[in-house]
Amino acid sequence: QVVLTGYSTSNNYQWSLLQPSSSDLTALAYTNTMTSPVLVIMPNKLIPGVSYLLELSSISSTSFAIGHARITINVAHPPSGGHIFVAPPSGLGMSTLYNISTQGWTSGQANQLMYTITYNYVNDIGVAYSPYFTYFTSP
């Protein structure tokens, strides 16, 4: 899901998809947000490798002046080609120290990849926890 927010002193907003011209904004975004300062693009609708040019227009209800703001969203390909390693391969939950590492992931972009690794457990009174850590690495 992608959320874009614009601001204007006007209360009249209109989002438009300028590129790719073959796409329709109603197929990508929740329609109730297309005339709002906040546009919400639905999850899994943007296609990897495609650039989207969006425009927010604001129209003054008193002077009928129009303002525009544009943003380009370049959708990267998902990471691929990598492996996750866990050592040791087995142990006793909440007492064995595990080493988790990654290797070989690429995204086709020059940017760094961010990894978030999580685990879940349930304590003695049935409460689930989701601790996590995040680190950055270059492809």
Coordinates of N, CA and C in Angstrom, one line a residue, residues 11-137:
N11 N -10.2 23.2 -0.9 CA -10.8 21.9 -0.5 C -11.2 21.1 -1.8
N12 N -10.7 21.5 -2.9 CA -11.1 20.8 -4.2 C -9.8 20.1 -4.7
Y13 N -9.7 18.8 -4.6 CA -8.6 18.0 -5.0 C -8.9 17.0 -6.1
Q14 N -8.0 16.8 -7.0 CA -8.2 15.7 -8.0 C -6.8 15.1 -8.3
W15 N -6.7 13.7 -8.0 CA -5.5 13.0 -8.4 C -5.7 12.5 -9.8
S16 N -4.6 12.4 -10.6 CA -4.6 11.9 -11.9 C -3.3 11.1 -12.1
L17 N -3.5 10.0 -13.0 CA -2.3 9.2 -13.4 C -2.0 9.6 -14.8
L18 N -0.8 10.2 -14.9 CA -0.3 10.7 -16.2 C 0.5 9.7 -17.0
Q19 N 1.2 8.9 -16.3 CA 2.0 7.8 -17.0 C 2.0 6.6 -16.0
P20 N 2.0 5.4 -16.5 CA 1.8 5.1 -18.0 C 0.4 5.4 -18.4
S21 N 0.3 5.8 -19.6 CA -1.0 6.3 -20.2 C -1.9 5.1 -20.4
S22 N -1.4 3.9 -20.4 CA -2.3 2.7 -20.6 C -2.9 2.3 -19.3
S23 N -2.6 2.9 -18.1 CA -3.1 2.5 -16.8 C -4.3 3.5 -16.4
D24 N -5.1 3.0 -15.6 CA -6.3 3.7 -15.1 C -6.1 3.8 -13.6
L25 N -6.2 5.0 -13.0 CA -6.0 5.3 -11.6 C -7.0 4.5 -10.8
T26 N -8.2 4.4 -11.3 CA -9.3 3.7 -10.5 C -8.9 2.2 -10.3
A27 N -8.1 1.6 -11.2 CA -7.6 0.3 -11.0 C -6.5 0.1 -9.9
L28 N -5.9 1.3 -9.6 CA -4.8 1.3 -8.7 C -5.1 1.8 -7.3
A29 N -6.0 2.8 -7.2 CA -6.3 3.5 -5.9 C -7.7 3.3 -5.5
Y30 N -7.9 3.4 -4.2 CA -9.2 3.4 -3.6 C -9.9 4.7 -4.2
T31 N -11.1 4.5 -4.8 CA -11.7 5.6 -5.5 C -12.2 6.7 -4.5
N32 N -12.5 6.4 -3.3 CA -12.9 7.4 -2.3 C -11.7 8.4 -2.0
T33 N -10.5 8.1 -2.4 CA -9.4 8.9 -2.0 C -8.9 9.8 -3.2
M34 N -9.5 9.6 -4.4 CA -9.0 10.3 -5.6 C -9.4 11.8 -5.6
T35 N -10.4 12.2 -4.8 CA -10.7 13.6 -4.7 C -10.4 14.1 -3.3
S36 N -9.4 13.6 -2.7 CA -9.0 13.9 -1.3 C -7.6 14.3 -1.4
P37 N -7.1 15.0 -0.3 CA -5.6 15.3 -0.3 C -4.8 14.1 -0.1
V38 N -5.4 13.0 0.3 CA -4.7 11.8 0.6 C -5.1 10.7 -0.4
L39 N -4.1 10.2 -1.2 CA -4.4 9.1 -2.2 C -3.8 7.8 -1.6
V40 N -4.6 6.8 -1.6 CA -4.2 5.5 -1.1 C -4.2 4.5 -2.3
I41 N -3.0 4.1 -2.6 CA -2.9 3.1 -3.7 C -3.0 1.7 -3.1
M42 N -3.8 0.8 -3.6 CA -4.0 -0.5 -3.0 C -2.8 -1.3 -3.1
P43 N -2.7 -2.3 -2.1 CA -1.5 -3.2 -2.1 C -1.4 -4.0 -3.3
N44 N -0.2 -4.3 -3.8 CA 0.1 -5.2 -4.9 C -0.5 -4.7 -6.2
K45 N -0.7 -3.4 -6.4 CA -1.2 -2.9 -7.7 C -0.2 -2.3 -8.6
L46 N 0.9 -1.8 -8.0 CA 2.0 -1.2 -8.8 C 2.9 -2.4 -9.4
I47 N 3.3 -2.3 -10.6 CA 4.0 -3.3 -11.3 C 5.5 -3.0 -11.2
P48 N 6.3 -4.0 -10.8 CA 7.7 -3.8 -10.7 C 8.3 -3.5 -12.1
G49 N 9.3 -2.5 -12.1 CA 9.9 -2.1 -13.3 C 9.2 -0.9 -14.0
V50 N 8.0 -0.6 -13.5 CA 7.2 0.5 -14.2 C 7.3 1.8 -13.4
S51 N 7.4 2.9 -14.0 CA 7.4 4.2 -13.4 C 6.0 4.8 -13.6
Y52 N 5.5 5.4 -12.5 CA 4.2 6.0 -12.4 C 4.3 7.5 -12.2
L53 N 3.7 8.3 -13.0 CA 3.7 9.7 -12.8 C 2.3 10.1 -12.3
L54 N 2.2 10.6 -11.1 CA 0.9 11.0 -10.5 C 0.9 12.5 -10.4
E55 N -0.3 13.1 -10.5 CA -0.5 14.5 -10.3 C -1.6 14.8 -9.4
L56 N -1.4 15.8 -8.5 CA -2.5 16.3 -7.6 C -2.8 17.7 -8.1
S57 N -4.1 17.9 -8.4 CA -4.5 19.3 -8.8 C -5.4 19.8 -7.7
S58 N -5.2 21.1 -7.4 CA -6.0 21.7 -6.4 C -6.7 23.0 -7.1
I59 N -8.0 23.1 -7.0 CA -8.7 24.1 -7.7 C -9.3 25.0 -6.6
S60 N -9.0 26.3 -6.7 CA -9.6 27.3 -5.7 C -11.1 27.5 -6.1
S61 N -12.0 27.4 -5.1 CA -13.4 27.6 -5.3 C -13.8 29.0 -5.5
T62 N -12.9 29.9 -5.1 CA -13.2 31.4 -5.2 C -12.6 32.0 -6.4
S63 N -11.3 31.7 -6.7 CA -10.7 32.4 -7.8 C -10.5 31.4 -9.0
F64 N -10.9 30.2 -8.9 CA -10.8 29.2 -9.9 C -9.3 29.0 -10.4
A65 N -8.3 29.4 -9.5 CA -6.9 29.2 -9.9 C -6.6 27.7 -9.6
I66 N -5.7 27.1 -10.5 CA -5.4 25.7 -10.4 C -3.9 25.6 -10.1
G67 N -3.6 24.7 -9.1 CA -2.2 24.4 -8.8 C -2.0 22.9 -9.0
H68 N -0.8 22.5 -9.4 CA -0.5 21.1 -9.6 C 0.8 20.8 -8.9
A69 N 0.8 19.5 -8.5 CA 2.1 18.9 -7.9 C 2.2 17.5 -8.5
R70 N 3.4 17.1 -8.9 CA 3.6 15.8 -9.5 C 4.6 15.0 -8.8
I71 N 4.5 13.7 -8.8 CA 5.4 12.8 -8.2 C 5.6 11.6 -9.1
T72 N 6.8 11.1 -9.2 CA 7.1 9.9 -9.9 C 7.4 8.8 -9.0
I73 N 6.8 7.7 -9.1 CA 7.1 6.5 -8.3 C 7.7 5.5 -9.2
N74 N 9.0 5.1 -8.9 CA 9.7 4.1 -9.7 C 9.6 2.8 -8.8
V75 N 8.9 1.8 -9.4 CA 8.7 0.6 -8.6 C 9.8 -0.4 -8.9
A76 N 10.5 -0.8 -7.9 CA 11.7 -1.7 -8.0 C 11.2 -3.1 -8.1
H77 N 12.0 -4.0 -8.7 CA 11.7 -5.4 -8.7 C 12.0 -5.9 -7.3
P78 N 11.2 -6.9 -6.9 CA 11.5 -7.5 -5.5 C 12.9 -8.2 -5.5
P79 N 13.5 -8.2 -4.3 CA 14.8 -8.9 -4.2 C 14.7 -10.3 -4.6
S80 N 15.8 -10.9 -5.1 CA 15.8 -12.3 -5.6 C 17.2 -12.8 -5.5
G81 N 17.3 -14.1 -5.6 CA 18.6 -14.8 -5.8 C 19.4 -15.0 -4.5
G82 N 18.8 -14.7 -3.4 CA 19.5 -14.8 -2.1 C 19.1 -16.0 -1.3
H83 N 19.8 -16.1 -0.2 CA 19.6 -17.2 0.8 C 19.6 -16.6 2.2
I84 N 18.9 -17.3 3.1 CA 18.9 -17.0 4.5 C 19.5 -18.2 5.2
F85 N 20.4 -18.0 6.1 CA 21.1 -19.0 6.8 C 20.8 -18.9 8.3
V86 N 20.5 -20.0 8.9 CA 20.3 -20.1 10.4 C 21.2 -21.1 11.0
A87 N 22.0 -20.8 12.0 CA 22.9 -21.7 12.6 C 22.7 -21.5 14.2
P88 N 22.6 -22.6 14.9 CA 22.5 -24.0 14.4 C 21.1 -24.3 13.8
P89 N 21.0 -25.4 13.1 CA 19.8 -25.7 12.4 C 18.6 -26.1 13.3
S90 N 19.0 -26.5 14.6 CA 17.9 -26.8 15.5 C 18.4 -26.4 16.9
G91 N 17.5 -26.4 17.9 CA 17.9 -26.0 19.2 C 16.6 -26.0 20.1
L92 N 16.8 -25.4 21.3 CA 15.7 -25.3 22.3 C 15.2 -23.9 22.3
G93 N 13.9 -23.7 22.0 CA 13.3 -22.4 22.0 C 13.6 -21.6 23.2
M94 N 13.9 -20.3 23.0 CA 14.2 -19.3 24.0 C 15.4 -19.6 24.9
S95 N 16.2 -20.6 24.5 CA 17.5 -20.8 25.2 C 18.7 -21.0 24.2
T96 N 18.4 -21.4 23.0 CA 19.5 -21.6 22.0 C 19.7 -20.2 21.3
L97 N 20.9 -19.8 21.2 CA 21.3 -18.6 20.5 C 21.5 -18.9 19.0
Y98 N 20.7 -18.3 18.2 CA 20.8 -18.5 16.7 C 21.4 -17.4 16.0
N99 N 22.2 -17.7 15.0 CA 22.8 -16.7 14.1 C 22.1 -16.7 12.8
I100 N 21.5 -15.6 12.4 CA 20.7 -15.5 11.2 C 21.4 -14.6 10.3
S101 N 21.7 -15.0 9.1 CA 22.4 -14.2 8.1 C 21.8 -14.3 6.7
T102 N 22.1 -13.4 5.9 CA 21.6 -13.4 4.5 C 22.8 -13.2 3.5
Q103 N 22.6 -13.7 2.3 CA 23.7 -13.6 1.3 C 23.1 -13.6 -0.1
G104 N 23.6 -12.8 -1.0 CA 23.3 -12.9 -2.4 C 22.0 -12.2 -2.9
W105 N 21.3 -11.5 -2.0 CA 20.1 -10.9 -2.5 C 20.4 -9.7 -3.3
T106 N 19.7 -9.5 -4.4 CA 19.8 -8.4 -5.3 C 18.4 -7.9 -5.7
S107 N 18.3 -6.6 -6.0 CA 17.0 -6.0 -6.4 C 17.0 -5.4 -7.7
G108 N 18.2 -5.4 -8.4 CA 18.3 -4.7 -9.7 C 18.4 -3.2 -9.5
Q109 N 18.5 -2.7 -8.3 CA 18.7 -1.3 -8.0 C 20.0 -1.1 -7.4
A110 N 20.6 0.1 -7.5 CA 21.8 0.4 -6.8 C 21.7 0.7 -5.3
N111 N 20.4 0.9 -4.9 CA 20.2 1.2 -3.5 C 20.4 0.0 -2.6
Q112 N 20.6 0.4 -1.3 CA 20.8 -0.7 -0.3 C 19.5 -1.4 -0.1
L113 N 19.6 -2.6 0.3 CA 18.4 -3.4 0.7 C 18.3 -3.3 2.2
M114 N 17.0 -3.3 2.7 CA 16.8 -3.3 4.2 C 16.1 -4.6 4.5
Y115 N 16.7 -5.3 5.5 CA 16.1 -6.6 5.9 C 15.5 -6.4 7.3
T116 N 14.3 -7.0 7.4 CA 13.7 -7.1 8.7 C 13.5 -8.6 9.0
I117 N 14.0 -9.0 10.1 CA 13.9 -10.4 10.5 C 13.1 -10.5 11.8
T118 N 12.1 -11.3 11.8 CA 11.2 -11.3 13.0 C 11.1 -12.8 13.5
Y119 N 10.7 -12.9 14.7 CA 10.3 -14.2 15.2 C 9.2 -14.0 16.2
N120 N 8.4 -15.0 16.4 CA 7.2 -15.0 17.3 C 7.4 -16.1 18.4
Y121 N 6.9 -15.8 19.6 CA 6.8 -16.8 20.6 C 5.7 -16.5 21.5
V122 N 5.2 -17.5 22.3 CA 4.1 -17.3 23.2 C 4.7 -17.6 24.6
N123 N 4.5 -16.7 25.5 CA 5.0 -16.9 26.9 C 4.1 -17.8 27.7
D124 N 4.4 -18.0 29.0 CA 3.7 -18.9 29.8 C 2.2 -18.5 30.0
I125 N 1.8 -17.3 29.8 CA 0.4 -16.9 30.0 C -0.3 -16.7 28.6
G126 N 0.4 -17.1 27.6 CA -0.3 -17.1 26.3 C -0.2 -15.8 25.5
V127 N 0.7 -14.9 25.9 CA 0.9 -13.7 25.2 C 1.9 -13.8 24.1
A128 N 1.6 -13.5 22.8 CA 2.5 -13.6 21.7 C 3.3 -12.3 21.6
Y129 N 4.5 -12.5 21.3 CA 5.5 -11.3 21.1 C 6.0 -11.4 19.7
S130 N 6.4 -10.3 19.1 CA 7.0 -10.3 17.8 C 8.2 -9.3 17.8
P131 N 9.3 -9.7 18.5 CA 10.5 -8.8 18.5 C 11.1 -8.9 17.1
Y132 N 11.8 -7.9 16.7 CA 12.5 -7.8 15.4 C 13.7 -7.0 15.5
F133 N 14.5 -7.1 14.5 CA 15.7 -6.2 14.3 C 15.8 -6.0 12.8
T134 N 16.4 -4.8 12.5 CA 16.5 -4.4 11.1 C 18.0 -4.0 10.8
Y135 N 18.5 -4.4 9.7 CA 19.8 -3.9 9.3 C 19.9 -3.7 7.8
F136 N 20.8 -2.9 7.4 CA 21.0 -2.5 6.0 C 22.3 -3.1 5.5
T137 N 22.2 -3.5 4.2 CA 23.4 -4.0 3.6 C 23.4 -3.6 2.1

